mmCIF file of the C-alpha atoms, coordinates in Angstrom:
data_MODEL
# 
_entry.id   MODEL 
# 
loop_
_atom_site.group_PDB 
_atom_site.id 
_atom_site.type_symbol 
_atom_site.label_atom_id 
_atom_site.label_alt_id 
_atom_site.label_comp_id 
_atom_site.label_asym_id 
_atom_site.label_entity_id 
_atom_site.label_seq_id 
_atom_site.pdbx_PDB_ins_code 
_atom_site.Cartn_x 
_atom_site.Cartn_y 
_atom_site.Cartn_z 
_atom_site.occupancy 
_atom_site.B_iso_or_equiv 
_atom_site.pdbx_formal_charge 
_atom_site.auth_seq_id 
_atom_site.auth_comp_id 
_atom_site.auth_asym_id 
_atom_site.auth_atom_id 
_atom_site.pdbx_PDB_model_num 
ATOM 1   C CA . UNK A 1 1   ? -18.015 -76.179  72.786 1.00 0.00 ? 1   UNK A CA 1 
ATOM 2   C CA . UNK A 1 2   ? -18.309 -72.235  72.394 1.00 0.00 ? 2   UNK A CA 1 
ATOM 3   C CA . UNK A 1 3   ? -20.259 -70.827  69.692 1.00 0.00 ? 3   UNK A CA 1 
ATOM 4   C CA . UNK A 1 4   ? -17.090 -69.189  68.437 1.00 0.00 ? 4   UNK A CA 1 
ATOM 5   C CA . UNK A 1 5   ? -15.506 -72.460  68.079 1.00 0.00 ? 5   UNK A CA 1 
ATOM 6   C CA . UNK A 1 6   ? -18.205 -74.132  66.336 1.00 0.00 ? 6   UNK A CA 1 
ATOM 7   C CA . UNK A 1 7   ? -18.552 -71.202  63.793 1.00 0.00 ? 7   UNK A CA 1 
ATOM 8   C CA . UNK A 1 8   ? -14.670 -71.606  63.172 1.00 0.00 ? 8   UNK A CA 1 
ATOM 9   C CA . UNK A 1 9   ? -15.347 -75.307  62.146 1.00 0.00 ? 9   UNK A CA 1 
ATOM 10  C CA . UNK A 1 10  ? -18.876 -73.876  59.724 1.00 0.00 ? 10  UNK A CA 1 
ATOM 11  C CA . UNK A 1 11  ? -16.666 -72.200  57.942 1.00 0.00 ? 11  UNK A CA 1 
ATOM 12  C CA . UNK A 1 12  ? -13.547 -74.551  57.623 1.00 0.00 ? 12  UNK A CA 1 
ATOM 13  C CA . UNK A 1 13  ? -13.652 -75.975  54.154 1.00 0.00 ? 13  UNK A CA 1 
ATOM 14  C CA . UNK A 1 14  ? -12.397 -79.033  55.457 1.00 0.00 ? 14  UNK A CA 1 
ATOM 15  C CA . UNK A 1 15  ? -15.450 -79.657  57.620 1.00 0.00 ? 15  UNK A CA 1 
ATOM 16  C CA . UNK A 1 16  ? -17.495 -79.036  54.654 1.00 0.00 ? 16  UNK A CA 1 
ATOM 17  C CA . UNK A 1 17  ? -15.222 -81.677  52.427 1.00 0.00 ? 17  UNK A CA 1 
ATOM 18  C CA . UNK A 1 18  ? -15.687 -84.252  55.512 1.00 0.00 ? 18  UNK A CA 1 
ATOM 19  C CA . UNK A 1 19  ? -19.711 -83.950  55.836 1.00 0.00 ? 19  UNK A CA 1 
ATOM 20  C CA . UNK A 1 20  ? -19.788 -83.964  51.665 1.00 0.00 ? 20  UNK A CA 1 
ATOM 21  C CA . UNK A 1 21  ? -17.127 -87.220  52.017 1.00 0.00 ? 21  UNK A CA 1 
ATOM 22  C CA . UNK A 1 22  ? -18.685 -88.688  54.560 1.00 0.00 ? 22  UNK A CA 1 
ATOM 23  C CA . UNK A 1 23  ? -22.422 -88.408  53.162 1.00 0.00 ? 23  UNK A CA 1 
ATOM 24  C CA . UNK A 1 24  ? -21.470 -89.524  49.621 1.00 0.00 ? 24  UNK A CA 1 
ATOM 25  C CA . UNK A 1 25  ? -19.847 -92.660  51.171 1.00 0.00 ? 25  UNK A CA 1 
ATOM 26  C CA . UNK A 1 26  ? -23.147 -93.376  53.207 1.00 0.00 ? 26  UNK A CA 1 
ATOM 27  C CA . UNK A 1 27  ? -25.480 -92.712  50.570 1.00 0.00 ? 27  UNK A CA 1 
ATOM 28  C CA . UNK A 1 28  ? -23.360 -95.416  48.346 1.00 0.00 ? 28  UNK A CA 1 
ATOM 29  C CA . UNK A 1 29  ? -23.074 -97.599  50.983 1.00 0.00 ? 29  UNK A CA 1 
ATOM 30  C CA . UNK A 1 30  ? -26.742 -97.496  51.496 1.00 0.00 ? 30  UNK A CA 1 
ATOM 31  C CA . UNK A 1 31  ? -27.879 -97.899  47.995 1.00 0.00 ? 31  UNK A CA 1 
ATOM 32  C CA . UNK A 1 32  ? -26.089 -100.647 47.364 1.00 0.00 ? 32  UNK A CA 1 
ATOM 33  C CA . UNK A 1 33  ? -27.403 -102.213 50.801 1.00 0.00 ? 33  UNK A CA 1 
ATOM 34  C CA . UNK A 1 34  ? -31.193 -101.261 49.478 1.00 0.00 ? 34  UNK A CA 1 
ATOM 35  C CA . UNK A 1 35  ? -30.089 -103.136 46.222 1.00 0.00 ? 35  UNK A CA 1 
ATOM 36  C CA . UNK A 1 36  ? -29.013 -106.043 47.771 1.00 0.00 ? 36  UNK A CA 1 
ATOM 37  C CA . UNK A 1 37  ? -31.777 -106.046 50.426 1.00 0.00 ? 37  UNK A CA 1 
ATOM 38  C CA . UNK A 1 38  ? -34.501 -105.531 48.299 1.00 0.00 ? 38  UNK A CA 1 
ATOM 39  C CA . UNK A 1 39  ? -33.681 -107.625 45.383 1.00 0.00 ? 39  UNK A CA 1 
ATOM 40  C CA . UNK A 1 40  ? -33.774 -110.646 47.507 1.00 0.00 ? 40  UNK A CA 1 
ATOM 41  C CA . UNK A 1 41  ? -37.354 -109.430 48.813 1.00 0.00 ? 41  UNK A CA 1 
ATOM 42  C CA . UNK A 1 42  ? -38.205 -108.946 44.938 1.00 0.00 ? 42  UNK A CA 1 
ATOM 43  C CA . UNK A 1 43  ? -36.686 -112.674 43.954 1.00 0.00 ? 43  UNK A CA 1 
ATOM 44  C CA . UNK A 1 44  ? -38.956 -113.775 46.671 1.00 0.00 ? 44  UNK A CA 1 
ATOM 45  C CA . UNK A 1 45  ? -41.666 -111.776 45.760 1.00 0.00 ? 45  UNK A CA 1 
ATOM 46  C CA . UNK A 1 46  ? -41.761 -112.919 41.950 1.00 0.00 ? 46  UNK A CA 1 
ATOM 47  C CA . UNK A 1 47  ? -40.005 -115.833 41.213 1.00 0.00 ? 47  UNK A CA 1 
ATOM 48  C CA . UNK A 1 48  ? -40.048 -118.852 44.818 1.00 0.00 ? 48  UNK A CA 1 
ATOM 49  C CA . UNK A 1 49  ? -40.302 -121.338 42.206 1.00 0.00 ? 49  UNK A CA 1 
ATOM 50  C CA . UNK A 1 50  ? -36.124 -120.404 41.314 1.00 0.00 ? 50  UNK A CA 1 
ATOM 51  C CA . UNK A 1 51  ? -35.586 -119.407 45.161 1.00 0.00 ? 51  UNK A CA 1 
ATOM 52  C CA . UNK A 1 52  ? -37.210 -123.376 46.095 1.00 0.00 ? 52  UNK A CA 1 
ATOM 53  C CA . UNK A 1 53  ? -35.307 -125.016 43.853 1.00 0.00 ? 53  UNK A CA 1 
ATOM 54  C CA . UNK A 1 54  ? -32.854 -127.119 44.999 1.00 0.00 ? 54  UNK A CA 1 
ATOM 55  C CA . UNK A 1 55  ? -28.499 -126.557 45.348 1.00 0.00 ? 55  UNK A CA 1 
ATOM 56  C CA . UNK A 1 56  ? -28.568 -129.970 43.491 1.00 0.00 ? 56  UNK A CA 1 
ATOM 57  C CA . UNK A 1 57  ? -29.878 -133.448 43.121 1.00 0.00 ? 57  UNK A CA 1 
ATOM 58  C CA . UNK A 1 58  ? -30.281 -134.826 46.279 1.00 0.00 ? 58  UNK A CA 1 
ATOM 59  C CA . UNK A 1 59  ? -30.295 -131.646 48.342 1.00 0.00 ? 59  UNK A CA 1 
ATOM 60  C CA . UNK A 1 60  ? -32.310 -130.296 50.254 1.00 0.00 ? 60  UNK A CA 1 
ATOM 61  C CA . UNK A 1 61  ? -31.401 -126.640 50.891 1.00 0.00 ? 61  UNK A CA 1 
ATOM 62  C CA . UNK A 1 62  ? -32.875 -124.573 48.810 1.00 0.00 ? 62  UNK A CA 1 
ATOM 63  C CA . UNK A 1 63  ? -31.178 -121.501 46.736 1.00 0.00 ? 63  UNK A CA 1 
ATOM 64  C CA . UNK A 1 64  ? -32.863 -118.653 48.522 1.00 0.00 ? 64  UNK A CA 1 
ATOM 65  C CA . UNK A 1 65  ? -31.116 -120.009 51.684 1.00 0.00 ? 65  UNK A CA 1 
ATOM 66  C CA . UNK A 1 66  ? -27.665 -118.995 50.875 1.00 0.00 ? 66  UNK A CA 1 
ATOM 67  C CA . UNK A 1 67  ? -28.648 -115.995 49.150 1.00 0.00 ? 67  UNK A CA 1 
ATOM 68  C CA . UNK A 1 68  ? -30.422 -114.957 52.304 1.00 0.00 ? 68  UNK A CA 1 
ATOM 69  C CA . UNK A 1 69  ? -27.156 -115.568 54.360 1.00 0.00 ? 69  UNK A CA 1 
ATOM 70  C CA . UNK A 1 70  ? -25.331 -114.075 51.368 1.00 0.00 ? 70  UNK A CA 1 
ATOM 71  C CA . UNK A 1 71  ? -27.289 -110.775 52.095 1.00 0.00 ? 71  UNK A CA 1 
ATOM 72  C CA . UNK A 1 72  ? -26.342 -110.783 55.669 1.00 0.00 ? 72  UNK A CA 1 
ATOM 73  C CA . UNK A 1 73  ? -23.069 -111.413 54.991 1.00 0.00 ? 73  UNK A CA 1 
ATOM 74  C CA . UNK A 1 74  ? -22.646 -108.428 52.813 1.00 0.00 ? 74  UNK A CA 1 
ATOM 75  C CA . UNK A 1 75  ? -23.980 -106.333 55.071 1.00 0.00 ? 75  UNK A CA 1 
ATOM 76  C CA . UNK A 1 76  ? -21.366 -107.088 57.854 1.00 0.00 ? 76  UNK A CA 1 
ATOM 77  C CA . UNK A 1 77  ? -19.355 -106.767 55.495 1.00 0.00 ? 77  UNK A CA 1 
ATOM 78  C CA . UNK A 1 78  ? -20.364 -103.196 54.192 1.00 0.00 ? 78  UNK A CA 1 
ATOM 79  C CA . UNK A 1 79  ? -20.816 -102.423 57.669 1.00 0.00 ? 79  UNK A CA 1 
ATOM 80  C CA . UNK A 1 80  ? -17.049 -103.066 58.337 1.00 0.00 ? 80  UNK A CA 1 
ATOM 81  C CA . UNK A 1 81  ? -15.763 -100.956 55.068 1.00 0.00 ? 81  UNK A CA 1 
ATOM 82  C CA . UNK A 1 82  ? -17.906 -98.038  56.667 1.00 0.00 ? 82  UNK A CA 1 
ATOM 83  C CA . UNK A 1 83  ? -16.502 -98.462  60.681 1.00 0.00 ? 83  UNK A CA 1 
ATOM 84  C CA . UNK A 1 84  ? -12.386 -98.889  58.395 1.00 0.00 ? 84  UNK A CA 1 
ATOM 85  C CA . UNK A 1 85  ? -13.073 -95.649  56.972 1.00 0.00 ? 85  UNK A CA 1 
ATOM 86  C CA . UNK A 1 86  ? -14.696 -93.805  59.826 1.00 0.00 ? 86  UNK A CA 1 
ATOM 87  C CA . UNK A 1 87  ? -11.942 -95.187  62.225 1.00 0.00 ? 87  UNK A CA 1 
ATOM 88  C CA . UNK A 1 88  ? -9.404  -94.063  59.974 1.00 0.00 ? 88  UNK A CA 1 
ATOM 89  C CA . UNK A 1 89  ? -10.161 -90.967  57.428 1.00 0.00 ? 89  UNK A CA 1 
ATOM 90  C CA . UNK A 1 90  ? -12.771 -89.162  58.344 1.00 0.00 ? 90  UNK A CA 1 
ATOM 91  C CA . UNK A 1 91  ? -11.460 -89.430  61.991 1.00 0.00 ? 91  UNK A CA 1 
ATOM 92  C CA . UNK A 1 92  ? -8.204  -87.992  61.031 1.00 0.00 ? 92  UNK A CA 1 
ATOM 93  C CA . UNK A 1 93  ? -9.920  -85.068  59.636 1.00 0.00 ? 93  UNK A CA 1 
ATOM 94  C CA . UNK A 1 94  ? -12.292 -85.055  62.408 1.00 0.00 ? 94  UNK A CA 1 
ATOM 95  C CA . UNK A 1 95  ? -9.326  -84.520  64.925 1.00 0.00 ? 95  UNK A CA 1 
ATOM 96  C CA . UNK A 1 96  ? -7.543  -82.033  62.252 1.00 0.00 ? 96  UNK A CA 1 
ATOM 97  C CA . UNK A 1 97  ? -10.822 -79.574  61.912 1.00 0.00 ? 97  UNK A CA 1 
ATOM 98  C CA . UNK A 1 98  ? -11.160 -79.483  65.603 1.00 0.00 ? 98  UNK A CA 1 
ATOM 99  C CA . UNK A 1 99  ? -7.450  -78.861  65.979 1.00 0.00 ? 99  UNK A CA 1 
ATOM 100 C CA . UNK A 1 100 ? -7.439  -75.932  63.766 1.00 0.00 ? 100 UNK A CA 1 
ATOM 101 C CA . UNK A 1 101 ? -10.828 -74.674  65.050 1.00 0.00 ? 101 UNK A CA 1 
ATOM 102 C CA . UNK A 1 102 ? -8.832  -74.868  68.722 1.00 0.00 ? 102 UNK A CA 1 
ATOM 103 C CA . UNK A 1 103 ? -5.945  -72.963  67.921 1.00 0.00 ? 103 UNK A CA 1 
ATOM 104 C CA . UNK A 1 104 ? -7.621  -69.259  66.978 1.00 0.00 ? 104 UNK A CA 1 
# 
């Protein structure tokens, strides 16, 4: 890509909408997977006797084992919003920046 070209995209406001889009959506996305992530370490951390304790008389799984697989579970599944909207918005105004920045 020429230098012209990528100083036509700088200073397209809709390049500067997708990286402030696209970064706010990441930085949710991730805080809510630190949140997730580490309050499972922190229920381990401080209270195993509630994580040992049983699904229910006569069980023998314990609660912190479908929290654990709850916490990978949400993070295919926050790892599927993201791909939706990457694969879909931001590439549409990926393609549209880049056609404008092609046409001067």
């Amino acid at each position: 890509m020429s230098e012209d070209v990528v100083a036509r995209i700088e200073a397209n406001p809709k390049y500067h909408d997708l990286v402030h889009k696209r970064n706010s959506f990441g930085y949710i996305l991730s805080v809510l997977m630190i949140i997730a992530y580490y309050g499972y370490i922190l229920l381990i951390a401080f209270n195993k006797e509630w994580l040992a304790g049983k699904l229910g008389a006569g069980m023998v799984t314990s609660i912190g084992i479908p929290l654990g697989v709850g916490v990978i579970i949400f993070t295919i599944i926050l790892t599927n919003i993201y791909v939706r909207r990457a694969n879909t918005e931001f590439d549409d105004m990926n393609a549209e920046i880049l056609r404008e920045a092609n046409k001067r």
